[in-house]
Short mmCIF file of C-alpha atoms in Angstrom, two decimals:
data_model
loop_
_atom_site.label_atom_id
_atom_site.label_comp_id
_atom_site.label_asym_id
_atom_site.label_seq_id
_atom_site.Cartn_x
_atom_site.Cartn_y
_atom_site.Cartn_z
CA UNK A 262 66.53 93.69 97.18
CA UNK A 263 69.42 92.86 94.93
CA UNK A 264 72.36 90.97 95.77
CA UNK A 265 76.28 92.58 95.04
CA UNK A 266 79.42 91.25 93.08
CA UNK A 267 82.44 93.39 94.17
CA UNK A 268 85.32 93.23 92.01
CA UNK A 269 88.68 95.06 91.50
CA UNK A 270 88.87 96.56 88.22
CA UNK A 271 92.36 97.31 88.07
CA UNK A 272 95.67 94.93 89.51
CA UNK A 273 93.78 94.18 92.59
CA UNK A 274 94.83 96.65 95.94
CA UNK A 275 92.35 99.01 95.03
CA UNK A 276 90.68 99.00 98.60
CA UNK A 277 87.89 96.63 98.56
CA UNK A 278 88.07 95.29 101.96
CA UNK A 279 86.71 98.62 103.44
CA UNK A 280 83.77 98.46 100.71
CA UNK A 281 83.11 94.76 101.16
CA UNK A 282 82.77 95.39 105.05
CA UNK A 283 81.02 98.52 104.75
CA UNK A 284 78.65 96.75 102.67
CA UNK A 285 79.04 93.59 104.83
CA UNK A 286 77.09 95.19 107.24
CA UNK A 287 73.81 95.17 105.37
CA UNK A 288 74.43 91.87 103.71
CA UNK A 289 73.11 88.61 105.48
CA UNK A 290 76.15 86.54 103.71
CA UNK A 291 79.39 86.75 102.37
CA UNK A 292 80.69 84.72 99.71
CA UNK A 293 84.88 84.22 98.00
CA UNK A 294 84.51 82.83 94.99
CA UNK A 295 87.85 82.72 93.09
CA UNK A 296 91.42 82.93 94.48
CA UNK A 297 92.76 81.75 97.36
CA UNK A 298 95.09 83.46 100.68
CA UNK A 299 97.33 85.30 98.16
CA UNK A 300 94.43 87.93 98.33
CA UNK A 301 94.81 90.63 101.14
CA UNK A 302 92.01 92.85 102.59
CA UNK A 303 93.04 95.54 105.32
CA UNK A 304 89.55 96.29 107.32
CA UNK A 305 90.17 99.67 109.74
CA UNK A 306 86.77 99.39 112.50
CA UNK A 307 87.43 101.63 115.11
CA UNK A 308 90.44 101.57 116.45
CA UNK A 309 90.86 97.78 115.36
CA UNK A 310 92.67 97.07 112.36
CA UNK A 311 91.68 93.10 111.08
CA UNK A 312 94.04 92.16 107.92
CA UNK A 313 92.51 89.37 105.65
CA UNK A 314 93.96 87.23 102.66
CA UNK A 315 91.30 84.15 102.79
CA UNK A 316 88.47 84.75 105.19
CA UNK A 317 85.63 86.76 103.48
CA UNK A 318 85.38 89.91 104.78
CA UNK A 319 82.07 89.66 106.08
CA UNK A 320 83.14 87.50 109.17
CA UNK A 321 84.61 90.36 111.29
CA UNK A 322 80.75 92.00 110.98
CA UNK A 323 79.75 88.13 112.42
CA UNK A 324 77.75 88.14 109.13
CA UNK A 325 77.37 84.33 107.49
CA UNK A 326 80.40 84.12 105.46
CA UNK A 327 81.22 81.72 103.13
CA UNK A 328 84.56 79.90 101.12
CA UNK A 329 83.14 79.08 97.67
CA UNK A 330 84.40 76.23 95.53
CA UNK A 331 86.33 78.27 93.29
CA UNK A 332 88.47 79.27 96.20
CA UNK A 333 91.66 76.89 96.23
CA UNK A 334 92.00 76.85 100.30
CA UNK A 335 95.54 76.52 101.90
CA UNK A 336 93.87 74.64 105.40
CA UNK A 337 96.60 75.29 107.34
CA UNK A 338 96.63 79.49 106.75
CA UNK A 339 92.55 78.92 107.55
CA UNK A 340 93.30 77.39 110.94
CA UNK A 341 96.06 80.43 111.55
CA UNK A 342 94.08 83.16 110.06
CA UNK A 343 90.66 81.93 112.00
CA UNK A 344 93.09 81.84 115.29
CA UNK A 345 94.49 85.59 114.88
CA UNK A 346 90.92 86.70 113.99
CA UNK A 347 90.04 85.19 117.34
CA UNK A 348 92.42 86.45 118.99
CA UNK A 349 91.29 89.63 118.04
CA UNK A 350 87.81 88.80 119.26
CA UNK A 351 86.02 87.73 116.50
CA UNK A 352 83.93 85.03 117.08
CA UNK A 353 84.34 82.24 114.38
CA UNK A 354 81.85 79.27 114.54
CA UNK A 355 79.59 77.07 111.96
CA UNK A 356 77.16 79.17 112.40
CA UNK A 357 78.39 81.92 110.86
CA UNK A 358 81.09 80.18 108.34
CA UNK A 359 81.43 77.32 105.90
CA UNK A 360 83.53 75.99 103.62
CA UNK A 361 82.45 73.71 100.25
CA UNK A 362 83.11 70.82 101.08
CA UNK A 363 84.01 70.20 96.96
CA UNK A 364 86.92 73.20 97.52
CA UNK A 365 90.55 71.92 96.00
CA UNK A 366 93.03 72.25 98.74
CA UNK A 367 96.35 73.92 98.51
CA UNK A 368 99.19 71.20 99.87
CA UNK A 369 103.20 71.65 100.60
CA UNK A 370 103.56 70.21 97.30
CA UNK A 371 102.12 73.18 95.33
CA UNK A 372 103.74 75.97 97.40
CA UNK A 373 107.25 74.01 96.97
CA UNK A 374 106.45 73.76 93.22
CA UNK A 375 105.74 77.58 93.36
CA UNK A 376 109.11 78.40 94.92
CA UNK A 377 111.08 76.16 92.50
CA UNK A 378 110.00 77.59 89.52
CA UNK A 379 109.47 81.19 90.03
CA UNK A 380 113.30 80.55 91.50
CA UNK A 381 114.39 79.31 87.97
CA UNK A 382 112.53 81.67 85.77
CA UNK A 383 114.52 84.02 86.01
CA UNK A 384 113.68 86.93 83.72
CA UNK A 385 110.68 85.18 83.06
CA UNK A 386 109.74 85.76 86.43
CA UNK A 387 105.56 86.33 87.08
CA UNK A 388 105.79 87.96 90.46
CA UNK A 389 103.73 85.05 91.96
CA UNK A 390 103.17 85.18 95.86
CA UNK A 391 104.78 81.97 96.13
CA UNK A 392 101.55 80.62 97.89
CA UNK A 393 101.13 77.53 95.83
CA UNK A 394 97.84 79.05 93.90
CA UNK A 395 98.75 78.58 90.78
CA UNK A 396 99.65 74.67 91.27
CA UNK A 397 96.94 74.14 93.19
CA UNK A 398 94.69 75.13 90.35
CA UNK A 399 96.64 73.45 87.43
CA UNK A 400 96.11 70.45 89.56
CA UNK A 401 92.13 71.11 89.74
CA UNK A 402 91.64 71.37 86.26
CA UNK A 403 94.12 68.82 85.81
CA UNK A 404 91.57 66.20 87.73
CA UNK A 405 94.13 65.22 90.00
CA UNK A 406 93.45 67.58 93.26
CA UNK A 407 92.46 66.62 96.80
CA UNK A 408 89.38 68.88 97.68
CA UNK A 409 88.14 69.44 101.21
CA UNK A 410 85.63 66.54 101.25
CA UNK A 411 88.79 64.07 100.83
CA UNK A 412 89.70 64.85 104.54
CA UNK A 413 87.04 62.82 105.69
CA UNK A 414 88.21 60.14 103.90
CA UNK A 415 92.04 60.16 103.80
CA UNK A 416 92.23 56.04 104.06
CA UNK A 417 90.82 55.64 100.76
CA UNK A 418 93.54 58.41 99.37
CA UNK A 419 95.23 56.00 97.24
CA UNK A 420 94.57 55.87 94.00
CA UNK A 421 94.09 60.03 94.28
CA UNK A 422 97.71 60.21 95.73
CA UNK A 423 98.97 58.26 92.63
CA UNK A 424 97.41 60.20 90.23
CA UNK A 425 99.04 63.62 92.11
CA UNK A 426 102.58 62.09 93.06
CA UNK A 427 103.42 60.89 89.40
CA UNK A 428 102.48 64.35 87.89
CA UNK A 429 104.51 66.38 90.86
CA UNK A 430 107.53 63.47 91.28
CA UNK A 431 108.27 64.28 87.77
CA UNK A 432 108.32 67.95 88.17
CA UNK A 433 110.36 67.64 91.44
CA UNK A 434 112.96 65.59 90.03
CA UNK A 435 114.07 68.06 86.76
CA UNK A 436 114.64 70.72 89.30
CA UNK A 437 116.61 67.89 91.43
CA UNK A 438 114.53 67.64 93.98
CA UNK A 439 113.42 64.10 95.76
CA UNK A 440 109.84 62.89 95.40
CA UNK A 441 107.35 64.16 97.35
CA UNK A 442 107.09 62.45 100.97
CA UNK A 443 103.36 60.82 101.18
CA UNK A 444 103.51 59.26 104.56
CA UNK A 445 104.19 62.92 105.71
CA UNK A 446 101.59 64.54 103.68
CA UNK A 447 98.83 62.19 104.78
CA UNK A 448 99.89 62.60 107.85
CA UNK A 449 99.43 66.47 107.79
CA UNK A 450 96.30 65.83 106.37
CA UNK A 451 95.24 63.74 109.07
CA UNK A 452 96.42 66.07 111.51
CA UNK A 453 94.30 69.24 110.01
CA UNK A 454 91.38 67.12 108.91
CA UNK A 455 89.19 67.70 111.64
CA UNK A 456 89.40 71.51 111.83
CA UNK A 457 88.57 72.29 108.55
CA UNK A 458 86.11 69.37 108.58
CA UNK A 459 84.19 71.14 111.16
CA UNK A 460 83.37 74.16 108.91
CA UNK A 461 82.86 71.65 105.48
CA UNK A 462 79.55 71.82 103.92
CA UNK A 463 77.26 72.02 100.68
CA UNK A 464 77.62 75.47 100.70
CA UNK A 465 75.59 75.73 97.34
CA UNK A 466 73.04 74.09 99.69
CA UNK A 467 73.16 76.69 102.44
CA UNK A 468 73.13 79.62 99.66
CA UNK A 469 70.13 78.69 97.52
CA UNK A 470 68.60 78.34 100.69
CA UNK A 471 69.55 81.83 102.05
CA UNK A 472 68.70 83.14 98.08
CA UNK A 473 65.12 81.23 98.10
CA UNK A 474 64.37 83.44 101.31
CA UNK A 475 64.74 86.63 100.05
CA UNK A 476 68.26 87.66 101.88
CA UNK A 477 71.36 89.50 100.60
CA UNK A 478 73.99 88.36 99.05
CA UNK A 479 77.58 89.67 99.04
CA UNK A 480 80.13 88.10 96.73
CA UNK A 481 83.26 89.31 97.13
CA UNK A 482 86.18 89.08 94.39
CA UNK A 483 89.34 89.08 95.12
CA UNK A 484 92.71 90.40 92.60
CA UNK A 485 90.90 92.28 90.09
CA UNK A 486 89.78 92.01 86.20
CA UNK A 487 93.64 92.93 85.15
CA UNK A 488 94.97 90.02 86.55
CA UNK A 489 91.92 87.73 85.27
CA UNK A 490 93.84 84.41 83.86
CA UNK A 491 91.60 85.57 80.49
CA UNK A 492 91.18 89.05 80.07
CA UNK A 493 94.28 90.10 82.25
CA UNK A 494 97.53 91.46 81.45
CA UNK A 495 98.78 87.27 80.61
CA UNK A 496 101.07 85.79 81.49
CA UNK A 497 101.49 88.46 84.58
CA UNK A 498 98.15 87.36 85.57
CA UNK A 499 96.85 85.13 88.68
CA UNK A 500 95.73 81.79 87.99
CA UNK A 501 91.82 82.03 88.23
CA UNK A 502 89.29 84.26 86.81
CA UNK A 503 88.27 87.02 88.89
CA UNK A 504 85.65 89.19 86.64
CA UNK A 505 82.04 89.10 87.67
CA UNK A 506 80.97 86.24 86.34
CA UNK A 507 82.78 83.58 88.51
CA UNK A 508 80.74 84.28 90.92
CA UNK A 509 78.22 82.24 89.89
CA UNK A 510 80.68 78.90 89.23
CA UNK A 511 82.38 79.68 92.11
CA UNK A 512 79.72 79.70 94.57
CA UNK A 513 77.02 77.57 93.38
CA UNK A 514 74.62 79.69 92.70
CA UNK A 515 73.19 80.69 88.81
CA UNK A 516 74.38 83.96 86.91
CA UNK A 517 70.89 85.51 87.82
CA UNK A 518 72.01 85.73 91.68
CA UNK A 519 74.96 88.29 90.97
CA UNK A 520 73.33 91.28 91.00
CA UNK A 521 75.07 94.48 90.53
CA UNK A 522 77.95 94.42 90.00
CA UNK A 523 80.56 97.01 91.92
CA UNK A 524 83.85 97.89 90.32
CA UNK A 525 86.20 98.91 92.88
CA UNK A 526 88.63 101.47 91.32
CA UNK A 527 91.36 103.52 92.54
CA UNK A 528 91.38 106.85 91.94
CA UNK A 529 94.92 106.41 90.91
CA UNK A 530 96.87 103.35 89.50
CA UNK A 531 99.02 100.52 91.21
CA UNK A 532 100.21 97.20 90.63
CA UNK A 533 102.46 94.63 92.61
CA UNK A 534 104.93 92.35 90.75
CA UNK A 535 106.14 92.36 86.92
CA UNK A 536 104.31 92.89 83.96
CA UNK A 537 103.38 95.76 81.76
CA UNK A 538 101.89 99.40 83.44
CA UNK A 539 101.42 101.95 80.22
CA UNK A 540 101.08 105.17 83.75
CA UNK A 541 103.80 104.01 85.60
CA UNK A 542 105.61 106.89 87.18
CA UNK A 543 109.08 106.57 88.40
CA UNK A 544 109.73 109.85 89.79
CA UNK A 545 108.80 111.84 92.41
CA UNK A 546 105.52 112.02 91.77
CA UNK A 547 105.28 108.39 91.79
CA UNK A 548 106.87 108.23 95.20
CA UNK A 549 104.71 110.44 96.44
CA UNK A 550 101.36 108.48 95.16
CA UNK A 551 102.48 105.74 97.45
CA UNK A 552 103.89 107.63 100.27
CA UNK A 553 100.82 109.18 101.21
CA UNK A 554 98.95 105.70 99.65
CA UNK A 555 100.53 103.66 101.83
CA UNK A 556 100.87 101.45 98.80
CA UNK A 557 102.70 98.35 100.39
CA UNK A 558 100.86 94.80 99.59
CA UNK A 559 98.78 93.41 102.58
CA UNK A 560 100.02 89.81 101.70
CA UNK A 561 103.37 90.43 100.63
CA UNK A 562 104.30 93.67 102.05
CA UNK A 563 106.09 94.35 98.28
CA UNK A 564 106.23 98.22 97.35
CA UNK A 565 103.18 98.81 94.93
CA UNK A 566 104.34 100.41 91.61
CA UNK A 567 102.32 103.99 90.73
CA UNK A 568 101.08 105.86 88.22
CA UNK A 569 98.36 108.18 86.75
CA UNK A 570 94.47 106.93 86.66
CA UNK A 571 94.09 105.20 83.26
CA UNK A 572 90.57 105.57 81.89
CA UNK A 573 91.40 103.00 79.18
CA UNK A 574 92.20 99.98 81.11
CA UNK A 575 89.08 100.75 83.72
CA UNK A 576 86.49 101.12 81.13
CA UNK A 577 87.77 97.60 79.09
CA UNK A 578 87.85 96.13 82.73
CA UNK A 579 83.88 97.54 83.16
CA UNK A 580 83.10 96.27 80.29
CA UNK A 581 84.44 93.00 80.22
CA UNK A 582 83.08 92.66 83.63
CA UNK A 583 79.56 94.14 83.47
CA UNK A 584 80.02 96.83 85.92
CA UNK A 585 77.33 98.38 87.46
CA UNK A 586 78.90 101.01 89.16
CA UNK A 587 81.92 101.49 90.69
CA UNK A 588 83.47 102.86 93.96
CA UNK A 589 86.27 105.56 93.82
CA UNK A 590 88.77 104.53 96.71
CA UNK A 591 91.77 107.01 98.14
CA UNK A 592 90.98 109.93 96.31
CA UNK A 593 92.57 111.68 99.46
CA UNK A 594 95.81 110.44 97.84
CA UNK A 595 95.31 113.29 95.09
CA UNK A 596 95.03 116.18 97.73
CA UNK A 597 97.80 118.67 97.55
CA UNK A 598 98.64 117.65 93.20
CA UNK A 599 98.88 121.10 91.20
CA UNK A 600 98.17 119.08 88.49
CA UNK A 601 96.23 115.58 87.77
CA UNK A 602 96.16 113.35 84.79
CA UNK A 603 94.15 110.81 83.07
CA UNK A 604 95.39 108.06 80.57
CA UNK A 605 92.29 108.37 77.85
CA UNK A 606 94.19 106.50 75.03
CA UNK A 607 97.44 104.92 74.08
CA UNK A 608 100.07 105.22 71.01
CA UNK A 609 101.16 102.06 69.68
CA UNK A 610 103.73 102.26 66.42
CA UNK A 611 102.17 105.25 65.05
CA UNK A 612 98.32 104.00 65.81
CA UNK A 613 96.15 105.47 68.68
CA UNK A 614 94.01 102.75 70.39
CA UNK A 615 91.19 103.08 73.03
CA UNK A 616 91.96 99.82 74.51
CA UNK A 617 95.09 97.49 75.74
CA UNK A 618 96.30 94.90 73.33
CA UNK A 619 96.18 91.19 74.33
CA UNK A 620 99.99 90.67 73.64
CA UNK A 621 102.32 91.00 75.85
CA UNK A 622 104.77 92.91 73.69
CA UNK A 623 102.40 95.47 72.56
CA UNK A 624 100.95 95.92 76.01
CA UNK A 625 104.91 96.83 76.78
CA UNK A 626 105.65 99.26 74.23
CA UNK A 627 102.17 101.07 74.26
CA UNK A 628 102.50 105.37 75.41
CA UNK A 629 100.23 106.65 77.26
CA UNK A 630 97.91 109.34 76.04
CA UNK A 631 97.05 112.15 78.73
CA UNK A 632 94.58 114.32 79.33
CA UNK A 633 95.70 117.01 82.52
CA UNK A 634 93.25 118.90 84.99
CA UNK A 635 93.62 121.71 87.83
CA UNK A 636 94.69 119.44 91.13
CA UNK A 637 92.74 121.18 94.11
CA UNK A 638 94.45 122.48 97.23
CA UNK A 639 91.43 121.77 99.33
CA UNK A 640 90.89 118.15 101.45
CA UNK A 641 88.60 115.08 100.38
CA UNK A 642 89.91 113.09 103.45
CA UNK A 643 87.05 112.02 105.92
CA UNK A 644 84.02 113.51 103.18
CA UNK A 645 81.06 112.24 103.92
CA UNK A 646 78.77 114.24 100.93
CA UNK A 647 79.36 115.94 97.72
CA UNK A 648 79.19 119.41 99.65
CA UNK A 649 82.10 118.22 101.53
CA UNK A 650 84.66 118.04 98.71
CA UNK A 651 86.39 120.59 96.57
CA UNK A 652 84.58 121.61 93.63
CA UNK A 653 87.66 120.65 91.21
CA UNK A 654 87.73 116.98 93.23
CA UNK A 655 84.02 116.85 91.73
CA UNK A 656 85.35 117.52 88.39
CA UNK A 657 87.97 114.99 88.57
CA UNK A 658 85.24 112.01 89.18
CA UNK A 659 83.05 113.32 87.18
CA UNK A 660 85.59 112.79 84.10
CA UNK A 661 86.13 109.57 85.51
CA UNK A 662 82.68 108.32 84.98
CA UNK A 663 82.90 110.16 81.52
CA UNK A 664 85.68 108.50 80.38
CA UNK A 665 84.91 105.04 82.19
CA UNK A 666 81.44 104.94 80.80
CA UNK A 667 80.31 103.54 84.08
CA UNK A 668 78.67 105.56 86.53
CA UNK A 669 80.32 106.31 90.38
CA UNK A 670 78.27 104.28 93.09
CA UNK A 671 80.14 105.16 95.89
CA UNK A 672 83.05 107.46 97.03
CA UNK A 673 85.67 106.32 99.94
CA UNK A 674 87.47 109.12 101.43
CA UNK A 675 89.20 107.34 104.22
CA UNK A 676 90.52 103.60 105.14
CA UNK A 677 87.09 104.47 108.07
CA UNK A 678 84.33 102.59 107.24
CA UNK A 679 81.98 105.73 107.47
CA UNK A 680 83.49 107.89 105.31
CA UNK A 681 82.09 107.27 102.54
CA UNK A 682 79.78 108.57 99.72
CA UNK A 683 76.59 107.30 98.55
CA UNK A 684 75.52 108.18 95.41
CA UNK A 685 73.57 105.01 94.51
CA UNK A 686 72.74 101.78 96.72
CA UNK A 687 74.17 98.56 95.39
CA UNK A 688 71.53 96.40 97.06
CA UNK A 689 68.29 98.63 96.55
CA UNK A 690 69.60 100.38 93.04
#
């Protein structure tokens, strides 16, 4: 039995919560590996909607899920996100979840630094979520973070504390701001310690384990390739690496455990924030795409931009990634079009490329190339086999695949977990 690695392969939002926990339900753990709360999963199970941004997506299924260590973990949204979760009846306990205990926390500090620069950029605005993310993992790399196994020893904080305030007091003060309070922040710490402490644990440990007995394993991304702090569309990027292989440094366990690996692609295009979008449509048709998309961010609630499928930036994003196979989410959305199209190159100063450009003025000025095919007046919504969709809908994904050169897995015709496709199992393919 193989184990997964679900990714986005566009700007993230392309509907992976409903394949994580449809998958979720034949998996015997869950894994994050990369990212941190400014990730947002909408699962739809019966007639109970649960809306994720940190907890993998596993946990609603009661499934082990796990936090990696390449997760930077806000412990005050855990506490609040386990409690609504609750609330909504799911049970939460260490049984069934655990946290590395070597997993960089996200403090005030970062989401204040956040705030206070994305306020002064100005033009040079990223779109960040304002969550502290990106702070939180300068300060990782930057060997200065407190991680989750510093809780239990907050008394001995010192020395860690001087190394953090003198890099942050010295940001704070050129946008006139006073130093950071550290009675108050220990003292937050102190107060949240023994929650998240409860859930803290080896969690590479607990994996190989769970790996050395045969079980699957689910690792689920979060963002997707486009936004990778490498391969993205830089700087309008997150701040961690979110293609398949971070699973394996981000969870503890070797590159051999990843398995296939499932690109998660909408059958359209969006993106949320600035930065460059060669299919953008801003026009009625656009509007329409996220009308009947719904296309409003689960974290931020921000309109999602629109615009034509683009074949170009999926198959660099498949193959950058390793992509096994991917799942087609919200083709539904294209019911009704007369007419569909499909991005299958670009113009760029005379030149046709079949990929996107690493610089950020290039990726700006580049025209889409389009290729246009016969809508279909018929409904995919609710399809559970090929026989139930219209024979141009076929057509379309079959082009897709073409033009990808990665084959479809899977098909999701609803936000229902059930209605879905099959064309090739992840964990027995």
């Amino acid at each position: 039995m193989a184990n997964v690695t679900v990714i986005g392969a566009q700007w993230g939002d392309e509907g992976k919560g409903k394949i994580v926990d449809w998958l979720a339900s034949r998996a015997d753990a869950v894994v994050r590996f990369q990212g941190g709360h400014n990730a947002g999963h909408t699962l739809v199970v019966g007639d109970q909607t649960y809306k994720l941004s940190l907890l993998p997506s596993g946990i609603v299924t009661g499934t082990l899920s796990i936090i990696g260590n390449g997760v930077v973990l806000d412990p005050w949204h855990l506490k609040a996100e386990i409690e609504k979760l609750e609330g909504q009846g799911v049970a939460i306990t260490t049984e069934n979840f655990a946290v590395a205990d070597n997993c960089p926390l996200i403090l005030p500090l970062h989401r204040d630094l956040d705030a206070l620069r994305e306020a002064a950029a100005g033009a040079g605005k990223i779109g960040t979520t304002g969550r502290g993310i990106g702070p939180a993992y300068e300060d990782k790399v930057g060997r200065r973070a407190i991680r989750v196994c510093d809780l239990a020893h907050l008394d001995d904080l010192g020395p860690q504390l001087d190394r953090l305030c003198a890099h942050h007091d010295a940001l704070r003060a050129g946008f006139g701001q006073p130093p950071v309070d550290r009675a108050a922040l220990v003292a937050e710490l102190k107060a949240i310690a023994p929650y998240v402490l409860q859930f803290a644990a080896p969690v590479w440990k607990r994996l190989n384990t769970v790996k050395k007995a045969g079980a699957r394993i689910l690792f689920e991304g979060a963002q997707g390739v486009l936004l990778d702090v490498d391969h993205g569309t830089y700087p309008f990027v997150t701040s961690s690496n979110t293609v398949s292989g971070t699973a394996a440094s981000g969870s503890g366990l070797g590159p051999g455990a990843t398995g296939f690996v499932l690109g998660i692609v909408k059958a359209y295009t969006t993106r949320v924030g600035s930065g460059p979008f060669p299919t953008e449509l801003e026009d009625e048709t656009g509007q329409r795409l996220g009308e009947r998309g719904h296309e409003f961010g689960t974290v931020t609630g921000r309109k999602r931009r629109c615009g034509w499928f683009d074949a170009v930036l999926v198959r660099q994003s498949c193959a950058i990634s390793g992509v096994t196979g991917i799942a087609l989410t919200k083709l539904d959305v294209l019911d009704g079009f007369e007419k569909v199209k499909i991005c299958t190159g670009y113009r760029l100063h005379g030149k046709v490329l079949d990929y996107f450009p690493a610089h950020a003025a290039d990726q700006a000025s580049v025209e889409p190339i389009y290729e246009e095919m016969e809508g279909w007046a018929g409904t995919t919504a609710g399809a559970r086999s090929w026989a139930d969709l219209p024979a141009q809908a076929i057509k379309y994904i079959s082009r897709v695949q073409e033009l990808i050169e990665c084959p479809v897995a899977l098909v999701s015709t609803s936000p229902e977990r059930e209605d879905t496709i099959l064309v090739r199992d992840p964990f027995t393919d």
